[in-house]
Amino acid sequence: MSFNWFERGMPAAPAADTPIDYVAWAKRAYEHIRQQQQTEPVPVETPAPEPPTAEPAAPTSFLARAAALRQSRLAALKEALAPPETAPPPPTEPPPSAPPLPVLDEGFLWSAEILAAQGRQPEEVTLEEINWLQKLRQGLAKTRRQVLNQLKAIVGQGPLDERAVSELETLLLQADVGVTVTDWVIQELQTQIRRSALPPEAALKLMAELLRQVLDRPYQQGYARNLAPLRGHLNIWLITGVNGVGKTTTIGKLAHLGQKSGYKCLIAAADTFRAAAVEQVKIWGERAGVEVISNPSPNADPAAVVFDAITAAQARGVELLLVDTAGRLQNKQNLMAELQKIRRIIDKKATQAQVESLLVLDATLGQNGLRQAQVFTEAARLTGVILTKLDSTARGGIALAITQELGLPIRFVGAGEGMMDLRPFSSYEFVEALIGI
C-alpha cells in the first residue's frame, strides 16, 4: 500500500520525560536514507534515434555537375594520398547518474530533530521529508531572523517584565500575526509574569507554546486534525482563490500527492472565465499524471463542467476530485452566485461525497490575504486554507491571524515550485521553522 502523504506529520509527540539523543537519531536516519538511495534502481534513458539525414539533391546544370565531379575526384585523391587513420574507439556512454546522497549538515540535523520530537523513527524517514523541512525553514528564514534576533535581544536582558512585553507586542504585529492574536499572547505572558519572572529560555518556550495553541484552535472547534481523502469514497475538494495566488499550481501538487498516496484522482477545470486557465490546469494535470475534465467552449458554464466531472468520477471510481474554480473578486455578488451554484450541483449530484472547500492564500500578502479569506468564507463555505509562496519574502504570521480570526485550519503549506513542495500543515513544524525555538 502506498504511503499516504496526506497524513504526514500526524504522529504524536513523545512524552516530555523521554530524552532523545537527536544526534544519534539523525545519524541513524542518515544511514537509512543513504542505504535507500544506493539500493534504489537508476532508470536508464534510451537515446532517441537520430533522424535520417537527407541526401543532397543532384545538381541539374552541366556546369554544376562538372564542378561536383571535380570536387569528388579531388577528395578521392586526397584520401588516397593521406596516411591510413586508425579507427577511433567507439564512444562510451557515461554511466547512469546515481541518486543524490543526503548531506549530513546543520539543516539535516535540524530536520531530524523536528521529526524525532514528533515521535518518528529513523527508519521511517525519507529524504523528501528532510528536504521539505529544510525548504520550509528557508522559506521562513526572513521572519525567523527578524523575530528570533529581537526575541533573544528582549529576553536576553533578563527575566521578562512589562517593558519587554511591550516590545514583544510590536514585534508580533510586525510579523503579520494580527491584533487579536497579539493581544491574547501578551495577556498570557503578562499573567505568567505576575506569578513569577520568566527566565529567557522559559520565555521562548512559552512563546512557542502559545503560538501553537493559536494554530491548533480550529481542531478544538470540530475540525479534524488530519485532512486525508476517505479511501473507497468520492471526495470532492473545491479549490478557491484569487488569480495569482498559485491556485492552479496547488491543484497540480495536490493531484500529485494524491497519485503518490495511491488515490485515483481527477481534475475539473471549472475556472472557465480566466484566459488560459483551462490550458494551465491541463499542463499541471499532465505533470501529475491526472486527467482533466474540461469544456472546450469559451466561457463555458463552470457548474456544467463540475456536473460532467462528477459524472466521470462516479463512473470511474475516482476517490479525489479536485475542482478549480474562478477567483474574481471584482464582482463579489457574481462570485458568490457562481460558487453557490457549484455547491448546489455537488449536493444534488454527489450526495454521498465528502466535500471540502479550500482557499489558496498567498502568504506574501499579509493582512490583505486575511481580507480575501473573509470574502471567500461567505461565498464558498470554506473548511480550510492552503498557504502558498512561503518564500523569503513571506512573514508567515498570517497563518496565526487566519486561525484566530476565521477559525479555519491551515491544511497545507507550500514552500517551493517543485511537485512535492506542498505538504500537510503541522503547527509544531511551522512554529519551529518560524521562530526556531
PDB file of C-alpha atoms in Angstrom, residues 115-410:
ATOM      1  CA  LEU A 115      10.832  14.656  13.132  1.00  0.00           C
ATOM      2  CA  ALA A 116      12.211  12.874  16.194  1.00  0.00           C
ATOM      3  CA  ALA A 117      10.368  15.261  18.518  1.00  0.00           C
ATOM      4  CA  GLN A 118       7.096  14.192  16.851  1.00  0.00           C
ATOM      5  CA  GLY A 119       7.699  10.540  17.654  1.00  0.00           C
ATOM      6  CA  ARG A 120       9.025   9.450  14.243  1.00  0.00           C
ATOM      7  CA  GLN A 121      11.507   6.588  13.948  1.00  0.00           C
ATOM      8  CA  PRO A 122      14.737   6.961  11.936  1.00  0.00           C
ATOM      9  CA  GLU A 123      13.783   4.008   9.727  1.00  0.00           C
ATOM     10  CA  GLU A 124      10.539   5.764   8.700  1.00  0.00           C
ATOM     11  CA  VAL A 125      12.125   8.976   7.442  1.00  0.00           C
ATOM     12  CA  THR A 126      12.594   9.728   3.750  1.00  0.00           C
ATOM     13  CA  LEU A 127      14.903  12.203   2.056  1.00  0.00           C
ATOM     14  CA  GLU A 128      11.821  14.007   0.700  1.00  0.00           C
ATOM     15  CA  GLU A 129      10.712  14.794   4.254  1.00  0.00           C
ATOM     16  CA  ILE A 130      14.151  16.085   5.215  1.00  0.00           C
ATOM     17  CA  ASN A 131      14.291  18.271   2.111  1.00  0.00           C
ATOM     18  CA  TRP A 132      10.769  19.571   2.714  1.00  0.00           C
ATOM     19  CA  LEU A 133      11.511  20.707   6.277  1.00  0.00           C
ATOM     20  CA  GLN A 134      14.655  22.450   5.080  1.00  0.00           C
ATOM     21  CA  LYS A 135      12.637  24.283   2.402  1.00  0.00           C
ATOM     22  CA  LEU A 136      10.032  25.307   4.969  1.00  0.00           C
ATOM     23  CA  ARG A 137      12.733  26.647   7.244  1.00  0.00           C
ATOM     24  CA  GLN A 138      14.386  28.505   4.372  1.00  0.00           C
ATOM     25  CA  GLY A 139      11.030  29.942   3.332  1.00  0.00           C
ATOM     26  CA  LEU A 140      10.504  31.444   6.780  1.00  0.00           C
ATOM     27  CA  ALA A 141      14.138  32.498   7.167  1.00  0.00           C
ATOM     28  CA  LYS A 142      13.398  36.217   6.856  1.00  0.00           C
ATOM     29  CA  THR A 143      10.777  36.158   9.610  1.00  0.00           C
ATOM     30  CA  ARG A 144      12.887  33.883  11.778  1.00  0.00           C
ATOM     31  CA  ARG A 145      15.926  36.164  11.564  1.00  0.00           C
ATOM     32  CA  GLN A 146      13.912  39.264  12.395  1.00  0.00           C
ATOM     33  CA  VAL A 147      11.722  37.760  15.099  1.00  0.00           C
ATOM     34  CA  LEU A 148      14.248  35.479  16.745  1.00  0.00           C
ATOM     35  CA  ASN A 149      17.020  38.043  16.892  1.00  0.00           C
ATOM     36  CA  GLN A 150      14.721  40.578  18.526  1.00  0.00           C
ATOM     37  CA  LEU A 151      13.243  37.948  20.807  1.00  0.00           C
ATOM     38  CA  LYS A 152      16.691  36.980  22.016  1.00  0.00           C
ATOM     39  CA  ALA A 153      17.588  40.637  22.472  1.00  0.00           C
ATOM     40  CA  ILE A 154      14.450  41.208  24.534  1.00  0.00           C
ATOM     41  CA  VAL A 155      14.579  38.106  26.732  1.00  0.00           C
ATOM     42  CA  GLY A 156      18.357  38.204  26.960  1.00  0.00           C
ATOM     43  CA  GLN A 157      18.161  41.352  29.086  1.00  0.00           C
ATOM     44  CA  GLY A 158      16.927  39.264  31.990  1.00  0.00           C
ATOM     45  CA  PRO A 159      13.572  37.981  33.256  1.00  0.00           C
ATOM     46  CA  LEU A 160      10.602  39.036  31.152  1.00  0.00           C
ATOM     47  CA  ASP A 161       8.972  42.196  32.552  1.00  0.00           C
ATOM     48  CA  GLU A 162       6.300  44.669  31.398  1.00  0.00           C
ATOM     49  CA  ARG A 163       8.746  46.666  29.287  1.00  0.00           C
ATOM     50  CA  ALA A 164       9.901  43.546  27.459  1.00  0.00           C
ATOM     51  CA  VAL A 165       6.278  42.504  26.902  1.00  0.00           C
ATOM     52  CA  SER A 166       5.567  45.849  25.225  1.00  0.00           C
ATOM     53  CA  GLU A 167       8.481  45.269  22.827  1.00  0.00           C
ATOM     54  CA  LEU A 168       7.179  41.783  22.063  1.00  0.00           C
ATOM     55  CA  GLU A 169       3.792  43.254  21.178  1.00  0.00           C
ATOM     56  CA  THR A 170       5.356  45.441  18.487  1.00  0.00           C
ATOM     57  CA  LEU A 171       7.399  42.513  17.216  1.00  0.00           C
ATOM     58  CA  LEU A 172       4.338  40.267  16.752  1.00  0.00           C
ATOM     59  CA  LEU A 173       2.379  42.950  14.919  1.00  0.00           C
ATOM     60  CA  GLN A 174       5.273  43.461  12.501  1.00  0.00           C
ATOM     61  CA  ALA A 175       5.220  39.726  11.715  1.00  0.00           C
ATOM     62  CA  ASP A 176       1.575  39.886  10.468  1.00  0.00           C
ATOM     63  CA  VAL A 177       0.307  37.962  13.483  1.00  0.00           C
ATOM     64  CA  GLY A 178      -2.640  40.316  13.833  1.00  0.00           C
ATOM     65  CA  VAL A 179      -4.059  42.412  16.663  1.00  0.00           C
ATOM     66  CA  THR A 180      -6.307  39.746  18.196  1.00  0.00           C
ATOM     67  CA  VAL A 181      -3.602  37.088  18.430  1.00  0.00           C
ATOM     68  CA  THR A 182      -1.064  39.609  19.670  1.00  0.00           C
ATOM     69  CA  ASP A 183      -3.387  40.814  22.426  1.00  0.00           C
ATOM     70  CA  TRP A 184      -4.055  37.249  23.567  1.00  0.00           C
ATOM     71  CA  VAL A 185      -0.367  36.277  23.593  1.00  0.00           C
ATOM     72  CA  ILE A 186       0.572  39.435  25.507  1.00  0.00           C
ATOM     73  CA  GLN A 187      -2.196  38.824  28.023  1.00  0.00           C
ATOM     74  CA  GLU A 188      -0.981  35.273  28.636  1.00  0.00           C
ATOM     75  CA  LEU A 189       2.598  36.486  29.058  1.00  0.00           C
ATOM     76  CA  GLN A 190       1.541  39.179  31.498  1.00  0.00           C
ATOM     77  CA  THR A 191      -0.430  36.630  33.520  1.00  0.00           C
ATOM     78  CA  GLN A 192       2.665  34.463  33.772  1.00  0.00           C
ATOM     79  CA  ILE A 193       4.840  37.430  34.723  1.00  0.00           C
ATOM     80  CA  ARG A 194       2.534  38.330  37.618  1.00  0.00           C
ATOM     81  CA  ARG A 195       3.127  34.852  39.026  1.00  0.00           C
ATOM     82  CA  SER A 196       6.903  34.904  38.642  1.00  0.00           C
ATOM     83  CA  ALA A 197       9.609  36.381  36.452  1.00  0.00           C
ATOM     84  CA  LEU A 198      10.327  34.335  33.343  1.00  0.00           C
ATOM     85  CA  PRO A 199      13.928  33.355  32.597  1.00  0.00           C
ATOM     86  CA  PRO A 200      14.901  33.852  28.926  1.00  0.00           C
ATOM     87  CA  GLU A 201      14.729  30.163  27.979  1.00  0.00           C
ATOM     88  CA  ALA A 202      11.341  29.720  29.649  1.00  0.00           C
ATOM     89  CA  ALA A 203      10.022  32.840  27.889  1.00  0.00           C
ATOM     90  CA  LEU A 204      10.992  31.496  24.466  1.00  0.00           C
ATOM     91  CA  LYS A 205       9.394  28.110  25.161  1.00  0.00           C
ATOM     92  CA  LEU A 206       6.219  29.759  26.413  1.00  0.00           C
ATOM     93  CA  MET A 207       6.038  31.921  23.293  1.00  0.00           C
ATOM     94  CA  ALA A 208       6.319  28.857  21.050  1.00  0.00           C
ATOM     95  CA  GLU A 209       3.634  27.021  23.030  1.00  0.00           C
ATOM     96  CA  LEU A 210       1.234  29.975  22.822  1.00  0.00           C
ATOM     97  CA  LEU A 211       1.649  30.237  19.055  1.00  0.00           C
ATOM     98  CA  ARG A 212       0.999  26.515  18.648  1.00  0.00           C
ATOM     99  CA  GLN A 213      -2.172  26.847  20.721  1.00  0.00           C
ATOM    100  CA  VAL A 214      -3.458  29.526  18.346  1.00  0.00           C
ATOM    101  CA  LEU A 215      -2.741  27.392  15.277  1.00  0.00           C
ATOM    102  CA  ASP A 216      -4.438  24.358  16.845  1.00  0.00           C
ATOM    103  CA  ARG A 217      -7.634  26.141  17.953  1.00  0.00           C
ATOM    104  CA  PRO A 218      -9.720  25.085  14.915  1.00  0.00           C
ATOM    105  CA  TYR A 219      -9.205  21.444  15.904  1.00  0.00           C
ATOM    106  CA  GLN A 220     -10.945  22.191  19.195  1.00  0.00           C
ATOM    107  CA  GLN A 221     -13.945  23.528  17.264  1.00  0.00           C
ATOM    108  CA  GLY A 222     -14.717  20.259  15.494  1.00  0.00           C
ATOM    109  CA  TYR A 223     -12.226  20.212  12.613  1.00  0.00           C
ATOM    110  CA  ALA A 224     -10.251  17.001  12.226  1.00  0.00           C
ATOM    111  CA  ARG A 225      -6.508  17.370  12.643  1.00  0.00           C
ATOM    112  CA  ASN A 226      -5.860  15.360   9.519  1.00  0.00           C
ATOM    113  CA  LEU A 227      -7.337  16.112   6.087  1.00  0.00           C
ATOM    114  CA  ALA A 228      -6.970  12.955   4.011  1.00  0.00           C
ATOM    115  CA  PRO A 229      -9.374  11.708   1.339  1.00  0.00           C
ATOM    116  CA  LEU A 230     -11.560   8.832   2.508  1.00  0.00           C
ATOM    117  CA  ARG A 231     -10.492   5.732   0.615  1.00  0.00           C
ATOM    118  CA  GLY A 232     -13.124   3.926  -1.398  1.00  0.00           C
ATOM    119  CA  HIS A 233     -15.391   7.016  -1.478  1.00  0.00           C
ATOM    120  CA  LEU A 234     -15.695  10.077  -3.675  1.00  0.00           C
ATOM    121  CA  ASN A 235     -14.004  13.115  -2.104  1.00  0.00           C
ATOM    122  CA  ILE A 236     -14.596  16.498  -3.764  1.00  0.00           C
ATOM    123  CA  TRP A 237     -12.243  19.345  -2.934  1.00  0.00           C
ATOM    124  CA  LEU A 238     -13.256  22.789  -4.189  1.00  0.00           C
ATOM    125  CA  ILE A 239     -10.114  24.892  -4.614  1.00  0.00           C
ATOM    126  CA  THR A 240     -10.797  28.645  -4.491  1.00  0.00           C
ATOM    127  CA  GLY A 241      -8.635  31.761  -4.505  1.00  0.00           C
ATOM    128  CA  VAL A 242      -7.978  34.949  -6.419  1.00  0.00           C
ATOM    129  CA  ASN A 243      -5.852  34.983  -9.562  1.00  0.00           C
ATOM    130  CA  GLY A 244      -2.117  34.929  -8.930  1.00  0.00           C
ATOM    131  CA  VAL A 245      -2.036  33.159  -5.563  1.00  0.00           C
ATOM    132  CA  GLY A 246      -0.882  29.838  -7.049  1.00  0.00           C
ATOM    133  CA  LYS A 247      -4.271  28.121  -7.221  1.00  0.00           C
ATOM    134  CA  THR A 248      -3.618  26.158 -10.415  1.00  0.00           C
ATOM    135  CA  THR A 249      -0.150  25.147  -9.241  1.00  0.00           C
ATOM    136  CA  THR A 250      -1.600  23.991  -5.937  1.00  0.00           C
ATOM    137  CA  ILE A 251      -4.170  21.807  -7.710  1.00  0.00           C
ATOM    138  CA  GLY A 252      -1.385  20.120  -9.670  1.00  0.00           C
ATOM    139  CA  LYS A 253       0.601  19.484  -6.486  1.00  0.00           C
ATOM    140  CA  LEU A 254      -2.456  18.117  -4.660  1.00  0.00           C
ATOM    141  CA  ALA A 255      -3.118  15.797  -7.596  1.00  0.00           C
ATOM    142  CA  HIS A 256       0.498  14.647  -7.436  1.00  0.00           C
ATOM    143  CA  LEU A 257       0.199  13.973  -3.688  1.00  0.00           C
ATOM    144  CA  GLY A 258      -2.985  12.031  -4.342  1.00  0.00           C
ATOM    145  CA  GLN A 259      -1.367   9.885  -7.038  1.00  0.00           C
ATOM    146  CA  LYS A 260       1.688   9.287  -4.859  1.00  0.00           C
ATOM    147  CA  SER A 261      -0.569   8.255  -1.971  1.00  0.00           C
ATOM    148  CA  GLY A 262      -2.427   5.681  -4.063  1.00  0.00           C
ATOM    149  CA  TYR A 263      -5.666   7.598  -4.696  1.00  0.00           C
ATOM    150  CA  LYS A 264      -7.461   7.608  -8.031  1.00  0.00           C
ATOM    151  CA  CYS A 265      -7.674  11.313  -8.908  1.00  0.00           C
ATOM    152  CA  LEU A 266      -9.442  13.578 -11.380  1.00  0.00           C
ATOM    153  CA  ILE A 267      -9.375  17.350 -12.000  1.00  0.00           C
ATOM    154  CA  ALA A 268     -12.304  19.561 -13.066  1.00  0.00           C
ATOM    155  CA  ALA A 269     -11.257  22.723 -14.947  1.00  0.00           C
ATOM    156  CA  ALA A 270     -14.159  24.921 -13.800  1.00  0.00           C
ATOM    157  CA  ASP A 271     -12.294  28.260 -13.935  1.00  0.00           C
ATOM    158  CA  THR A 272     -13.677  28.915 -17.421  1.00  0.00           C
ATOM    159  CA  PHE A 273     -13.610  32.717 -17.420  1.00  0.00           C
ATOM    160  CA  ARG A 274      -9.893  33.377 -16.973  1.00  0.00           C
ATOM    161  CA  ALA A 275      -7.833  33.334 -20.150  1.00  0.00           C
ATOM    162  CA  ALA A 276      -5.664  30.203 -20.474  1.00  0.00           C
ATOM    163  CA  ALA A 277      -6.825  28.868 -17.083  1.00  0.00           C
ATOM    164  CA  VAL A 278      -8.042  25.595 -18.588  1.00  0.00           C
ATOM    165  CA  GLU A 279      -4.795  25.085 -20.518  1.00  0.00           C
ATOM    166  CA  GLN A 280      -2.735  25.782 -17.406  1.00  0.00           C
ATOM    167  CA  VAL A 281      -4.572  23.240 -15.293  1.00  0.00           C
ATOM    168  CA  LYS A 282      -4.238  20.703 -18.133  1.00  0.00           C
ATOM    169  CA  ILE A 283      -0.459  21.187 -18.092  1.00  0.00           C
ATOM    170  CA  TRP A 284      -0.327  20.571 -14.348  1.00  0.00           C
ATOM    171  CA  GLY A 285      -2.656  17.605 -14.694  1.00  0.00           C
ATOM    172  CA  GLU A 286      -0.311  16.102 -17.281  1.00  0.00           C
ATOM    173  CA  ARG A 287       2.665  16.621 -14.973  1.00  0.00           C
ATOM    174  CA  ALA A 288       0.821  14.885 -12.141  1.00  0.00           C
ATOM    175  CA  GLY A 289      -0.472  12.112 -14.391  1.00  0.00           C
ATOM    176  CA  VAL A 290      -4.114  13.028 -13.699  1.00  0.00           C
ATOM    177  CA  GLU A 291      -6.834  13.508 -16.317  1.00  0.00           C
ATOM    178  CA  VAL A 292      -8.565  16.878 -16.567  1.00  0.00           C
ATOM    179  CA  ILE A 293     -12.279  17.228 -17.361  1.00  0.00           C
ATOM    180  CA  SER A 294     -12.986  20.464 -19.254  1.00  0.00           C
ATOM    181  CA  ASN A 295     -15.330  22.096 -21.734  1.00  0.00           C
ATOM    182  CA  PRO A 296     -13.669  23.414 -24.902  1.00  0.00           C
ATOM    183  CA  SER A 297     -16.344  26.077 -25.382  1.00  0.00           C
ATOM    184  CA  PRO A 298     -15.266  29.622 -24.450  1.00  0.00           C
ATOM    185  CA  ASN A 299     -16.866  30.923 -21.237  1.00  0.00           C
ATOM    186  CA  ALA A 300     -18.487  27.557 -20.561  1.00  0.00           C
ATOM    187  CA  ASP A 301     -20.737  27.230 -17.531  1.00  0.00           C
ATOM    188  CA  PRO A 302     -18.483  26.219 -14.569  1.00  0.00           C
ATOM    189  CA  ALA A 303     -21.329  24.298 -12.925  1.00  0.00           C
ATOM    190  CA  ALA A 304     -21.773  22.257 -16.099  1.00  0.00           C
ATOM    191  CA  VAL A 305     -18.085  21.341 -16.038  1.00  0.00           C
ATOM    192  CA  VAL A 306     -18.414  20.237 -12.407  1.00  0.00           C
ATOM    193  CA  PHE A 307     -21.501  18.181 -13.312  1.00  0.00           C
ATOM    194  CA  ASP A 308     -19.583  16.391 -16.083  1.00  0.00           C
ATOM    195  CA  ALA A 309     -16.591  15.828 -13.799  1.00  0.00           C
ATOM    196  CA  ILE A 310     -18.757  14.294 -11.054  1.00  0.00           C
ATOM    197  CA  THR A 311     -20.403  12.012 -13.621  1.00  0.00           C
ATOM    198  CA  ALA A 312     -16.975  10.883 -14.867  1.00  0.00           C
ATOM    199  CA  ALA A 313     -15.672  10.453 -11.310  1.00  0.00           C
ATOM    200  CA  GLN A 314     -18.607   8.279 -10.287  1.00  0.00           C
ATOM    201  CA  ALA A 315     -18.303   6.128 -13.412  1.00  0.00           C
ATOM    202  CA  ARG A 316     -14.559   5.556 -12.948  1.00  0.00           C
ATOM    203  CA  GLY A 317     -14.464   5.048  -9.190  1.00  0.00           C
ATOM    204  CA  VAL A 318     -12.445   8.212  -8.575  1.00  0.00           C
ATOM    205  CA  GLU A 319     -11.567   8.888  -4.936  1.00  0.00           C
ATOM    206  CA  LEU A 320     -10.359  12.505  -5.150  1.00  0.00           C
ATOM    207  CA  LEU A 321     -11.926  15.093  -7.476  1.00  0.00           C
ATOM    208  CA  LEU A 322     -10.141  18.457  -7.428  1.00  0.00           C
ATOM    209  CA  VAL A 323     -12.266  21.346  -8.726  1.00  0.00           C
ATOM    210  CA  ASP A 324     -10.577  24.518  -9.989  1.00  0.00           C
ATOM    211  CA  THR A 325     -12.936  27.482  -9.510  1.00  0.00           C
ATOM    212  CA  ALA A 326     -12.869  31.129 -10.609  1.00  0.00           C
ATOM    213  CA  GLY A 327     -11.437  33.758  -8.303  1.00  0.00           C
ATOM    214  CA  ARG A 328     -12.811  37.077  -9.488  1.00  0.00           C
ATOM    215  CA  LEU A 329     -13.223  39.452  -6.574  1.00  0.00           C
ATOM    216  CA  GLN A 330     -14.110  42.393  -8.815  1.00  0.00           C
ATOM    217  CA  ASN A 331     -17.761  41.430  -8.546  1.00  0.00           C
ATOM    218  CA  LYS A 332     -18.375  39.743  -5.219  1.00  0.00           C
ATOM    219  CA  GLN A 333     -22.036  39.053  -5.999  1.00  0.00           C
ATOM    220  CA  ASN A 334     -21.263  37.114  -9.187  1.00  0.00           C
ATOM    221  CA  LEU A 335     -18.546  35.161  -7.421  1.00  0.00           C
ATOM    222  CA  MET A 336     -20.878  34.142  -4.614  1.00  0.00           C
ATOM    223  CA  ALA A 337     -23.642  33.146  -7.055  1.00  0.00           C
ATOM    224  CA  GLU A 338     -21.236  31.048  -9.122  1.00  0.00           C
ATOM    225  CA  LEU A 339     -19.755  29.203  -6.141  1.00  0.00           C
ATOM    226  CA  GLN A 340     -23.193  28.617  -4.633  1.00  0.00           C
ATOM    227  CA  LYS A 341     -24.406  27.135  -7.932  1.00  0.00           C
ATOM    228  CA  ILE A 342     -21.450  24.745  -7.961  1.00  0.00           C
ATOM    229  CA  ARG A 343     -22.226  23.690  -4.386  1.00  0.00           C
ATOM    230  CA  ARG A 344     -25.859  23.017  -5.324  1.00  0.00           C
ATOM    231  CA  ILE A 345     -24.713  20.792  -8.199  1.00  0.00           C
ATOM    232  CA  ILE A 346     -22.442  18.863  -5.834  1.00  0.00           C
ATOM    233  CA  ASP A 347     -25.167  18.489  -3.197  1.00  0.00           C
ATOM    234  CA  LYS A 348     -27.614  17.093  -5.768  1.00  0.00           C
ATOM    235  CA  LYS A 349     -25.255  15.045  -7.915  1.00  0.00           C
ATOM    236  CA  ALA A 350     -22.913  13.619  -5.241  1.00  0.00           C
ATOM    237  CA  THR A 351     -24.961  13.253  -2.074  1.00  0.00           C
ATOM    238  CA  GLN A 352     -22.540  10.748  -0.501  1.00  0.00           C
ATOM    239  CA  ALA A 353     -19.343  12.650  -1.352  1.00  0.00           C
ATOM    240  CA  GLN A 354     -17.008  14.074   1.270  1.00  0.00           C
ATOM    241  CA  VAL A 355     -16.785  17.772   0.310  1.00  0.00           C
ATOM    242  CA  GLU A 356     -14.055  20.211   1.330  1.00  0.00           C
ATOM    243  CA  SER A 357     -13.781  23.861   0.303  1.00  0.00           C
ATOM    244  CA  LEU A 358     -10.183  25.060   0.493  1.00  0.00           C
ATOM    245  CA  LEU A 359      -8.945  28.617  -0.029  1.00  0.00           C
ATOM    246  CA  VAL A 360      -5.488  29.180  -1.519  1.00  0.00           C
ATOM    247  CA  LEU A 361      -3.786  32.235   0.012  1.00  0.00           C
ATOM    248  CA  ASP A 362      -0.517  33.898  -0.939  1.00  0.00           C
ATOM    249  CA  ALA A 363       1.495  34.195   2.297  1.00  0.00           C
ATOM    250  CA  THR A 364       3.312  37.276   0.991  1.00  0.00           C
ATOM    251  CA  LEU A 365       0.052  39.289   1.042  1.00  0.00           C
ATOM    252  CA  GLY A 366      -0.039  39.520   4.829  1.00  0.00           C
ATOM    253  CA  GLN A 367      -3.189  41.092   6.228  1.00  0.00           C
ATOM    254  CA  ASN A 368      -4.570  41.596   2.693  1.00  0.00           C
ATOM    255  CA  GLY A 369      -4.778  37.817   2.485  1.00  0.00           C
ATOM    256  CA  LEU A 370      -6.950  37.803   5.597  1.00  0.00           C
ATOM    257  CA  ARG A 371      -9.423  40.155   3.920  1.00  0.00           C
ATOM    258  CA  GLN A 372      -9.566  37.858   0.892  1.00  0.00           C
ATOM    259  CA  ALA A 373     -10.297  34.927   3.177  1.00  0.00           C
ATOM    260  CA  GLN A 374     -13.188  36.806   4.767  1.00  0.00           C
ATOM    261  CA  VAL A 375     -14.830  37.345   1.351  1.00  0.00           C
ATOM    262  CA  PHE A 376     -14.444  33.717   0.293  1.00  0.00           C
ATOM    263  CA  THR A 377     -15.670  32.458   3.657  1.00  0.00           C
ATOM    264  CA  GLU A 378     -19.055  33.983   2.905  1.00  0.00           C
ATOM    265  CA  ALA A 379     -19.195  32.691  -0.679  1.00  0.00           C
ATOM    266  CA  ALA A 380     -17.657  29.229  -0.569  1.00  0.00           C
ATOM    267  CA  ARG A 381     -18.386  27.811   2.905  1.00  0.00           C
ATOM    268  CA  LEU A 382     -14.668  27.323   3.489  1.00  0.00           C
ATOM    269  CA  THR A 383     -13.390  24.407   5.531  1.00  0.00           C
ATOM    270  CA  GLY A 384      -9.673  25.151   5.386  1.00  0.00           C
ATOM    271  CA  VAL A 385      -6.825  27.234   3.978  1.00  0.00           C
ATOM    272  CA  ILE A 386      -3.792  26.377   1.847  1.00  0.00           C
ATOM    273  CA  LEU A 387      -0.917  28.793   2.429  1.00  0.00           C
ATOM    274  CA  THR A 388       1.400  29.186  -0.561  1.00  0.00           C
ATOM    275  CA  LYS A 389       4.575  31.082  -1.500  1.00  0.00           C
ATOM    276  CA  LEU A 390       6.239  30.734   1.872  1.00  0.00           C
ATOM    277  CA  ASP A 391       9.472  32.057   0.446  1.00  0.00           C
ATOM    278  CA  SER A 392      11.976  34.562   1.763  1.00  0.00           C
ATOM    279  CA  THR A 393       9.553  37.473   1.344  1.00  0.00           C
ATOM    280  CA  ALA A 394       6.702  35.973   3.396  1.00  0.00           C
ATOM    281  CA  ARG A 395       6.386  36.904   7.052  1.00  0.00           C
ATOM    282  CA  GLY A 396       4.375  33.829   7.979  1.00  0.00           C
ATOM    283  CA  GLY A 397       2.394  35.361  10.830  1.00  0.00           C
ATOM    284  CA  ILE A 398      -0.729  35.453   8.646  1.00  0.00           C
ATOM    285  CA  ALA A 399      -1.282  31.769   9.485  1.00  0.00           C
ATOM    286  CA  LEU A 400      -1.996  32.705  13.093  1.00  0.00           C
ATOM    287  CA  ALA A 401      -4.342  35.518  12.065  1.00  0.00           C
ATOM    288  CA  ILE A 402      -6.347  33.138   9.854  1.00  0.00           C
ATOM    289  CA  THR A 403      -6.864  30.506  12.533  1.00  0.00           C
ATOM    290  CA  GLN A 404      -7.765  33.141  15.130  1.00  0.00           C
ATOM    291  CA  GLU A 405      -9.989  35.488  13.112  1.00  0.00           C
ATOM    292  CA  LEU A 406     -11.752  32.948  10.876  1.00  0.00           C
ATOM    293  CA  GLY A 407     -11.486  29.783  12.935  1.00  0.00           C
ATOM    294  CA  LEU A 408     -10.239  27.892   9.863  1.00  0.00           C
ATOM    295  CA  PRO A 409      -7.448  25.292  10.000  1.00  0.00           C
ATOM    296  CA  ILE A 410      -4.365  25.610   7.811  1.00  0.00           C
TER     297      ILE A 410
END
